[in-house]
Amino acid sequence: MVQVKNSQVIYTKKPVGAIVPGEHIKVIPSTIDLTVTLAEGEFLVKVLYLSVDPYLYYMINEGKLYETGAPLFGNTLGVVLRSNNPNFKQDDIVYNLMAQGVFEEYTLVKPDQAVAYRVRKDAQSSGLPLSNYMGALGLCGLTAYAGLLEIGKPKKGETLFVSTAAGAVGQLVAQIGKNLGLRVVGSTGSDDKVKFLTEQLGLDGGINYKTDDIDYKLTELCPNGIDIYFEQVGGPILDTVLKHVNVFARIPVCGMISHANKGPKDSPIYNTYQILAKWITIRGFSVAHFLDKEDEALEKITQWLRDRTITYAETIAEGIDQTPQALLDMLNGKSVGKQMVKVADF
């Protein structure tokens, strides 16, 4: 028996409004036996990265999906240490795409949990950073690619507006849009991030939603209206965008981050009549709707990363103990690009 430290990120209390690290979620010590006999179909994973995403807030705030005193779960990236499952070999890099990876240092994966894991066979040979497989080549990449192409249905020359454009998904949506010949404008929460959008990602314009007049800036930067709005925010930005979209506009919706940390009160939406008047298509979605596009998305995004027509910004917190604060930083807009936690070296 070889017992080793296995710290876990635990859900302790349902928040009302903002999450407080140490009160609603905390990291507690635990142990695991790395020599345990594996039942048929089981495999043991050393967790390398935890994905810190907006949906974690909804799962924590709902208070139903997580059990009090139990670990959080979400998307994780790790390496197989031992296996009694023919589909997963020792030293395989594995990614949990379906948000079922336990937030801990080591995970014993049961046979019925294995379906949520994917082997990333090219992760050790692609020449790309391993962390890319937590974001651009993981959940975020598939969300961006499928949401824009399958729901947004872009046509060259159209105008795309992306909220949270400096975030994990938004930066990909924006750059894919540019690669497809769209005019792309994005919103974000600081002047530095606006510069990141226009100077590093090559967008046609950027809006600081905290200080700019959004209505005025959309008129200035989207003179021909908006054909596609990639929605991740909700609230006043969505309300304003509805005034600027064109007839037959498409709005893929994969998040409503403005509702996070606000408690029971949400911002009202006044311009919903535009949905009817302009025959707008609005569709909420998650990656679960587009798993059949996973291979296509991985191939395309891998090539774009290799030829540098897409760059991918990441904010990486070091150590599992930093997970609660990393989540709060992401929700408060302090991170740039994809927020994740590095648990261990490969």
Short mmCIF file of C-alpha atoms in Angstrom, two decimals:
data_model
loop_
_atom_site.label_atom_id
_atom_site.label_comp_id
_atom_site.label_asym_id
_atom_site.label_seq_id
_atom_site.Cartn_x
_atom_site.Cartn_y
_atom_site.Cartn_z
CA MET A 1 0.00 0.00 0.00
CA VAL A 2 1.34 3.40 -1.03
CA GLN A 3 -0.74 6.22 0.46
CA VAL A 4 -0.03 9.65 -1.04
CA LYS A 5 -1.54 13.08 -0.58
CA ASN A 6 -4.67 13.63 -2.66
CA SER A 7 -6.04 17.12 -1.95
CA GLN A 8 -9.62 17.70 -3.11
CA VAL A 9 -11.64 20.83 -3.92
CA ILE A 10 -14.78 20.50 -1.80
CA TYR A 11 -18.23 22.09 -2.05
CA THR A 12 -19.10 23.21 1.47
CA LYS A 13 -22.01 25.64 1.28
CA LYS A 14 -24.42 27.14 -1.25
CA PRO A 15 -23.60 30.83 -1.86
CA VAL A 16 -26.07 33.68 -2.05
CA GLY A 17 -24.41 36.01 -4.54
CA ALA A 18 -20.63 35.98 -4.68
CA ILE A 19 -18.59 32.85 -3.99
CA VAL A 20 -16.24 33.22 -1.03
CA PRO A 21 -13.15 30.97 -1.13
CA GLY A 22 -12.87 29.02 2.12
CA GLU A 23 -16.58 29.41 2.85
CA HIS A 24 -18.41 27.94 -0.14
CA ILE A 25 -15.56 25.93 -1.64
CA LYS A 26 -12.31 24.91 0.03
CA VAL A 27 -9.37 22.58 -0.55
CA ILE A 28 -9.00 19.84 2.05
CA PRO A 29 -6.35 17.14 2.49
CA SER A 30 -7.05 13.50 1.65
CA THR A 31 -5.03 10.42 0.68
CA ILE A 32 -5.18 7.71 -1.97
CA ASP A 33 -3.51 4.31 -2.37
CA LEU A 34 -1.71 4.32 -5.73
CA THR A 35 -1.12 0.56 -5.55
CA VAL A 36 -4.79 -0.36 -5.08
CA THR A 37 -5.96 -3.37 -7.08
CA LEU A 38 -7.87 -2.15 -10.11
CA ALA A 39 -11.17 -3.81 -10.93
CA GLU A 40 -11.94 -4.62 -14.57
CA GLY A 41 -12.51 -1.39 -16.48
CA GLU A 42 -10.88 0.89 -13.90
CA PHE A 43 -7.86 3.15 -14.42
CA LEU A 44 -5.91 5.54 -12.21
CA VAL A 45 -5.25 9.12 -13.37
CA LYS A 46 -2.76 11.69 -12.12
CA VAL A 47 -4.52 15.03 -12.66
CA LEU A 48 -2.39 17.66 -14.39
CA TYR A 49 -4.87 20.50 -15.02
CA LEU A 50 -8.30 21.57 -13.79
CA SER A 51 -10.51 23.68 -16.05
CA VAL A 52 -12.03 26.74 -14.35
CA ASP A 53 -15.15 27.71 -16.29
CA PRO A 54 -18.25 29.89 -15.79
CA TYR A 55 -20.56 26.87 -15.65
CA LEU A 56 -18.97 25.94 -12.30
CA TYR A 57 -20.68 28.95 -10.77
CA TYR A 58 -24.09 27.78 -11.94
CA MET A 59 -23.45 24.28 -10.60
CA ILE A 60 -22.29 25.65 -7.25
CA ASN A 61 -25.05 28.24 -7.03
CA GLU A 62 -27.74 25.72 -7.94
CA GLY A 63 -26.82 23.73 -4.85
CA LYS A 64 -28.21 20.52 -6.34
CA LEU A 65 -25.52 19.16 -8.65
CA TYR A 66 -22.80 19.11 -5.97
CA GLU A 67 -23.22 17.32 -2.66
CA THR A 68 -22.16 19.19 0.47
CA GLY A 69 -18.81 17.85 1.61
CA ALA A 70 -18.06 16.20 -1.75
CA PRO A 71 -15.49 17.26 -4.39
CA LEU A 72 -16.33 19.53 -7.28
CA PHE A 73 -16.23 17.97 -10.72
CA GLY A 74 -15.61 19.47 -14.14
CA ASN A 75 -13.20 19.21 -17.05
CA THR A 76 -9.78 17.81 -16.22
CA LEU A 77 -6.62 16.78 -18.05
CA GLY A 78 -4.37 14.05 -16.72
CA VAL A 79 -2.07 11.12 -17.40
CA VAL A 80 -2.92 7.46 -16.83
CA LEU A 81 -0.67 5.92 -14.16
CA ARG A 82 -2.15 2.40 -14.15
CA SER A 83 -4.99 0.78 -16.05
CA ASN A 84 -7.20 -2.28 -16.18
CA ASN A 85 -9.16 -0.87 -19.09
CA PRO A 86 -8.17 -1.79 -22.67
CA ASN A 87 -9.14 1.66 -23.97
CA PHE A 88 -6.76 3.52 -21.66
CA LYS A 89 -3.05 2.69 -21.49
CA GLN A 90 -0.35 3.73 -19.05
CA ASP A 91 1.05 7.20 -19.96
CA ASP A 92 -2.00 8.12 -22.08
CA ILE A 93 -2.99 11.78 -21.82
CA VAL A 94 -6.72 11.82 -21.04
CA TYR A 95 -9.25 14.65 -21.08
CA ASN A 96 -12.62 14.64 -19.39
CA LEU A 97 -14.85 16.38 -21.93
CA MET A 98 -18.17 15.93 -20.13
CA ALA A 99 -17.42 17.87 -16.93
CA GLN A 100 -17.27 14.73 -14.81
CA GLY A 101 -13.61 14.81 -13.79
CA VAL A 102 -13.15 15.03 -10.02
CA PHE A 103 -11.23 18.09 -8.78
CA GLU A 104 -8.46 16.26 -6.94
CA GLU A 105 -4.82 15.30 -7.45
CA TYR A 106 -5.46 11.65 -8.34
CA THR A 107 -8.65 10.02 -9.62
CA LEU A 108 -9.66 6.37 -9.66
CA VAL A 109 -11.94 6.21 -12.71
CA LYS A 110 -14.71 3.62 -12.51
CA PRO A 111 -15.90 1.70 -15.60
CA ASP A 112 -19.13 3.70 -15.87
CA GLN A 113 -17.16 6.98 -15.75
CA ALA A 114 -14.72 6.03 -18.50
CA VAL A 115 -17.11 7.08 -21.29
CA ALA A 116 -16.53 10.74 -20.32
CA TYR A 117 -12.79 10.49 -20.99
CA ARG A 118 -10.98 10.98 -24.31
CA VAL A 119 -7.40 9.90 -25.07
CA ARG A 120 -5.50 12.81 -26.61
CA LYS A 121 -3.11 10.79 -28.74
CA ASP A 122 -1.42 13.78 -30.36
CA ALA A 123 -0.86 15.69 -27.11
CA GLN A 124 2.68 14.38 -26.72
CA SER A 125 3.68 14.79 -30.36
CA SER A 126 1.91 17.90 -31.69
CA GLY A 127 4.50 20.35 -30.39
CA LEU A 128 1.71 22.43 -28.83
CA PRO A 129 1.63 23.24 -25.09
CA LEU A 130 -0.13 20.55 -23.08
CA SER A 131 -2.29 23.26 -21.52
CA ASN A 132 -3.84 23.91 -24.96
CA TYR A 133 -5.63 20.56 -24.59
CA MET A 134 -7.42 21.99 -21.57
CA GLY A 135 -8.83 24.91 -23.57
CA ALA A 136 -8.38 25.52 -27.28
CA LEU A 137 -8.25 21.78 -28.00
CA GLY A 138 -10.81 20.85 -25.37
CA LEU A 139 -14.25 21.99 -24.26
CA CYS A 140 -13.62 25.63 -25.22
CA GLY A 141 -12.48 24.82 -28.73
CA LEU A 142 -15.47 22.64 -29.49
CA THR A 143 -17.84 25.23 -27.98
CA ALA A 144 -16.38 28.03 -30.10
CA TYR A 145 -16.15 26.06 -33.33
CA ALA A 146 -19.54 24.36 -33.22
CA GLY A 147 -21.41 27.36 -31.82
CA LEU A 148 -20.12 29.72 -34.48
CA LEU A 149 -20.30 27.40 -37.49
CA GLU A 150 -23.36 25.30 -36.70
CA ILE A 151 -25.58 27.98 -35.14
CA GLY A 152 -23.97 31.23 -36.30
CA LYS A 153 -23.68 29.95 -39.89
CA PRO A 154 -21.19 32.66 -40.89
CA LYS A 155 -20.91 34.06 -44.40
CA LYS A 156 -17.85 35.95 -45.61
CA GLY A 157 -18.27 39.70 -45.22
CA GLU A 158 -20.78 39.50 -42.36
CA THR A 159 -20.30 41.19 -38.98
CA LEU A 160 -19.73 39.13 -35.85
CA PHE A 161 -19.95 40.59 -32.35
CA VAL A 162 -18.47 38.50 -29.51
CA SER A 163 -19.08 39.16 -25.82
CA THR A 164 -16.36 38.13 -23.34
CA ALA A 165 -14.09 38.19 -26.37
CA ALA A 166 -10.89 37.96 -24.31
CA GLY A 167 -12.11 34.84 -22.52
CA ALA A 168 -11.51 31.14 -23.03
CA VAL A 169 -14.20 30.68 -25.69
CA GLY A 170 -14.57 34.23 -26.98
CA GLN A 171 -10.96 34.61 -28.16
CA LEU A 172 -11.40 31.49 -30.30
CA VAL A 173 -14.76 32.56 -31.72
CA ALA A 174 -13.32 35.94 -32.65
CA GLN A 175 -10.24 34.52 -34.37
CA ILE A 176 -12.15 31.81 -36.19
CA GLY A 177 -14.47 34.57 -37.42
CA LYS A 178 -11.50 36.52 -38.78
CA ASN A 179 -10.17 33.39 -40.47
CA LEU A 180 -13.55 33.00 -42.17
CA GLY A 181 -13.55 36.54 -43.54
CA LEU A 182 -15.89 38.24 -41.06
CA ARG A 183 -15.72 41.71 -39.59
CA VAL A 184 -15.25 40.98 -35.88
CA VAL A 185 -15.86 43.25 -32.89
CA GLY A 186 -15.58 42.09 -29.28
CA SER A 187 -16.43 43.33 -25.80
CA THR A 188 -14.36 42.86 -22.67
CA GLY A 189 -13.85 44.41 -19.23
CA SER A 190 -10.75 46.61 -19.38
CA ASP A 191 -8.79 48.88 -21.70
CA ASP A 192 -5.83 46.49 -21.56
CA LYS A 193 -8.07 43.67 -22.75
CA VAL A 194 -9.42 45.88 -25.56
CA LYS A 195 -5.81 46.33 -26.71
CA PHE A 196 -5.34 42.58 -26.47
CA LEU A 197 -8.34 42.09 -28.78
CA THR A 198 -7.27 44.59 -31.42
CA GLU A 199 -3.48 44.41 -31.26
CA GLN A 200 -2.85 40.73 -30.51
CA LEU A 201 -5.93 38.98 -31.86
CA GLY A 202 -6.45 41.33 -34.80
CA LEU A 203 -10.10 42.21 -34.22
CA ASP A 204 -11.64 45.13 -36.10
CA GLY A 205 -12.75 46.81 -32.89
CA GLY A 206 -13.10 46.40 -29.16
CA ILE A 207 -15.48 47.70 -26.49
CA ASN A 208 -14.83 48.15 -22.78
CA TYR A 209 -18.30 47.35 -21.49
CA LYS A 210 -17.48 48.86 -18.08
CA THR A 211 -16.59 52.34 -19.35
CA ASP A 212 -17.82 52.67 -22.96
CA ASP A 213 -21.31 53.58 -24.11
CA ILE A 214 -22.13 50.20 -25.67
CA ASP A 215 -24.94 51.55 -27.84
CA TYR A 216 -22.72 54.29 -29.26
CA LYS A 217 -19.73 51.97 -29.80
CA LEU A 218 -21.82 49.35 -31.61
CA THR A 219 -23.12 52.05 -33.95
CA GLU A 220 -19.54 53.16 -34.59
CA LEU A 221 -17.86 49.76 -34.92
CA CYS A 222 -20.70 47.83 -36.57
CA PRO A 223 -21.99 50.34 -39.15
CA ASN A 224 -23.69 47.61 -41.18
CA GLY A 225 -25.35 46.06 -38.15
CA ILE A 226 -24.61 42.70 -36.52
CA ASP A 227 -25.31 39.42 -38.32
CA ILE A 228 -24.02 37.06 -35.61
CA TYR A 229 -23.84 37.74 -31.89
CA PHE A 230 -21.95 35.09 -29.91
CA GLU A 231 -23.60 35.44 -26.52
CA GLN A 232 -21.89 34.63 -23.23
CA VAL A 233 -23.04 37.47 -21.00
CA GLY A 234 -26.75 38.32 -21.05
CA GLY A 235 -28.02 41.38 -19.18
CA PRO A 236 -27.61 44.92 -20.55
CA ILE A 237 -25.20 43.89 -23.32
CA LEU A 238 -27.72 41.45 -24.81
CA ASP A 239 -30.44 44.08 -24.45
CA THR A 240 -28.37 46.63 -26.39
CA VAL A 241 -27.22 44.17 -29.04
CA LEU A 242 -30.83 43.32 -29.89
CA LYS A 243 -31.21 46.91 -31.16
CA HIS A 244 -28.24 46.51 -33.52
CA VAL A 245 -28.68 43.07 -35.03
CA ASN A 246 -29.85 42.68 -38.61
CA VAL A 247 -32.86 40.86 -39.96
CA PHE A 248 -32.28 37.09 -39.74
CA ALA A 249 -29.45 37.55 -37.24
CA ARG A 250 -28.20 34.44 -35.43
CA ILE A 251 -27.39 34.40 -31.72
CA PRO A 252 -25.64 31.28 -30.34
CA VAL A 253 -25.88 31.33 -26.53
CA CYS A 254 -23.39 29.38 -24.44
CA GLY A 255 -23.32 31.47 -21.26
CA MET A 256 -24.90 34.21 -19.14
CA ILE A 257 -21.99 35.28 -16.95
CA SER A 258 -23.60 38.63 -16.02
CA HIS A 259 -25.96 36.66 -13.79
CA ALA A 260 -23.06 35.28 -11.74
CA ASN A 261 -22.40 36.81 -8.32
CA LYS A 262 -25.60 38.89 -8.43
CA GLY A 263 -27.81 36.86 -6.12
CA PRO A 264 -31.53 36.65 -6.82
CA LYS A 265 -31.77 39.90 -8.85
CA ASP A 266 -31.02 39.87 -12.59
CA SER A 267 -30.89 42.73 -15.09
CA PRO A 268 -34.09 43.13 -17.13
CA ILE A 269 -34.20 42.77 -20.92
CA TYR A 270 -36.39 45.38 -22.63
CA ASN A 271 -35.80 44.84 -26.36
CA THR A 272 -37.16 41.32 -26.73
CA TYR A 273 -39.66 42.50 -29.36
CA GLN A 274 -36.70 42.76 -31.75
CA ILE A 275 -36.55 38.96 -31.77
CA LEU A 276 -39.88 38.89 -33.57
CA ALA A 277 -39.50 42.09 -35.58
CA LYS A 278 -36.15 41.02 -37.05
CA TRP A 279 -36.83 37.25 -37.22
CA ILE A 280 -33.80 36.58 -35.03
CA THR A 281 -32.67 33.02 -34.31
CA ILE A 282 -31.52 32.53 -30.70
CA ARG A 283 -30.31 29.11 -29.60
CA GLY A 284 -28.78 28.01 -26.35
CA PHE A 285 -26.35 25.10 -26.56
CA SER A 286 -23.59 23.13 -24.88
CA VAL A 287 -20.87 20.87 -26.25
CA ALA A 288 -23.10 17.88 -25.55
CA HIS A 289 -25.13 18.91 -28.61
CA PHE A 290 -22.11 18.80 -30.93
CA LEU A 291 -19.94 15.87 -29.90
CA ASP A 292 -20.11 14.65 -33.51
CA LYS A 293 -18.09 17.76 -34.46
CA GLU A 294 -15.28 17.09 -31.98
CA ASP A 295 -12.80 15.51 -34.42
CA GLU A 296 -13.44 18.18 -37.05
CA ALA A 297 -12.98 20.98 -34.52
CA LEU A 298 -9.76 19.47 -33.15
CA GLU A 299 -8.28 19.07 -36.63
CA LYS A 300 -9.11 22.63 -37.70
CA ILE A 301 -8.05 24.34 -34.47
CA THR A 302 -4.83 22.32 -34.25
CA GLN A 303 -3.89 23.49 -37.74
CA TRP A 304 -4.75 27.11 -36.95
CA LEU A 305 -2.61 26.97 -33.80
CA ARG A 306 0.28 25.42 -35.71
CA ASP A 307 0.21 27.99 -38.50
CA ARG A 308 -0.38 30.76 -35.94
CA THR A 309 -3.53 32.12 -37.52
CA ILE A 310 -4.94 31.58 -34.03
CA THR A 311 -3.17 32.35 -30.77
CA TYR A 312 -4.51 31.22 -27.41
CA ALA A 313 -4.07 33.17 -24.19
CA GLU A 314 -4.13 31.28 -20.88
CA THR A 315 -4.09 32.25 -17.21
CA ILE A 316 -2.68 29.37 -15.18
CA ALA A 317 -2.83 29.25 -11.39
CA GLU A 318 -0.16 27.03 -9.85
CA GLY A 319 -1.30 24.36 -7.39
CA ILE A 320 -4.65 22.82 -6.54
CA ASP A 321 -4.87 25.05 -3.42
CA GLN A 322 -5.39 28.01 -5.77
CA THR A 323 -8.59 26.61 -7.30
CA PRO A 324 -11.15 28.59 -5.23
CA GLN A 325 -9.37 31.88 -5.90
CA ALA A 326 -8.91 31.04 -9.57
CA LEU A 327 -12.66 30.54 -9.90
CA LEU A 328 -13.36 33.88 -8.22
CA ASP A 329 -10.79 35.65 -10.41
CA MET A 330 -12.37 34.22 -13.56
CA LEU A 331 -15.88 35.27 -12.49
CA ASN A 332 -14.62 38.78 -11.71
CA GLY A 333 -12.89 39.16 -15.06
CA LYS A 334 -9.35 39.23 -13.68
CA SER A 335 -8.05 36.44 -15.90
CA VAL A 336 -7.14 36.79 -19.58
CA GLY A 337 -8.05 33.94 -21.89
CA LYS A 338 -8.52 30.47 -20.49
CA GLN A 339 -8.37 30.18 -16.68
CA MET A 340 -7.08 26.86 -15.41
CA VAL A 341 -5.21 25.38 -12.48
CA LYS A 342 -2.00 23.44 -12.97
CA VAL A 343 -2.09 20.62 -10.42
CA ALA A 344 1.10 18.77 -11.34
CA ASP A 345 3.83 18.42 -13.96
CA PHE A 346 3.54 15.72 -16.58
#
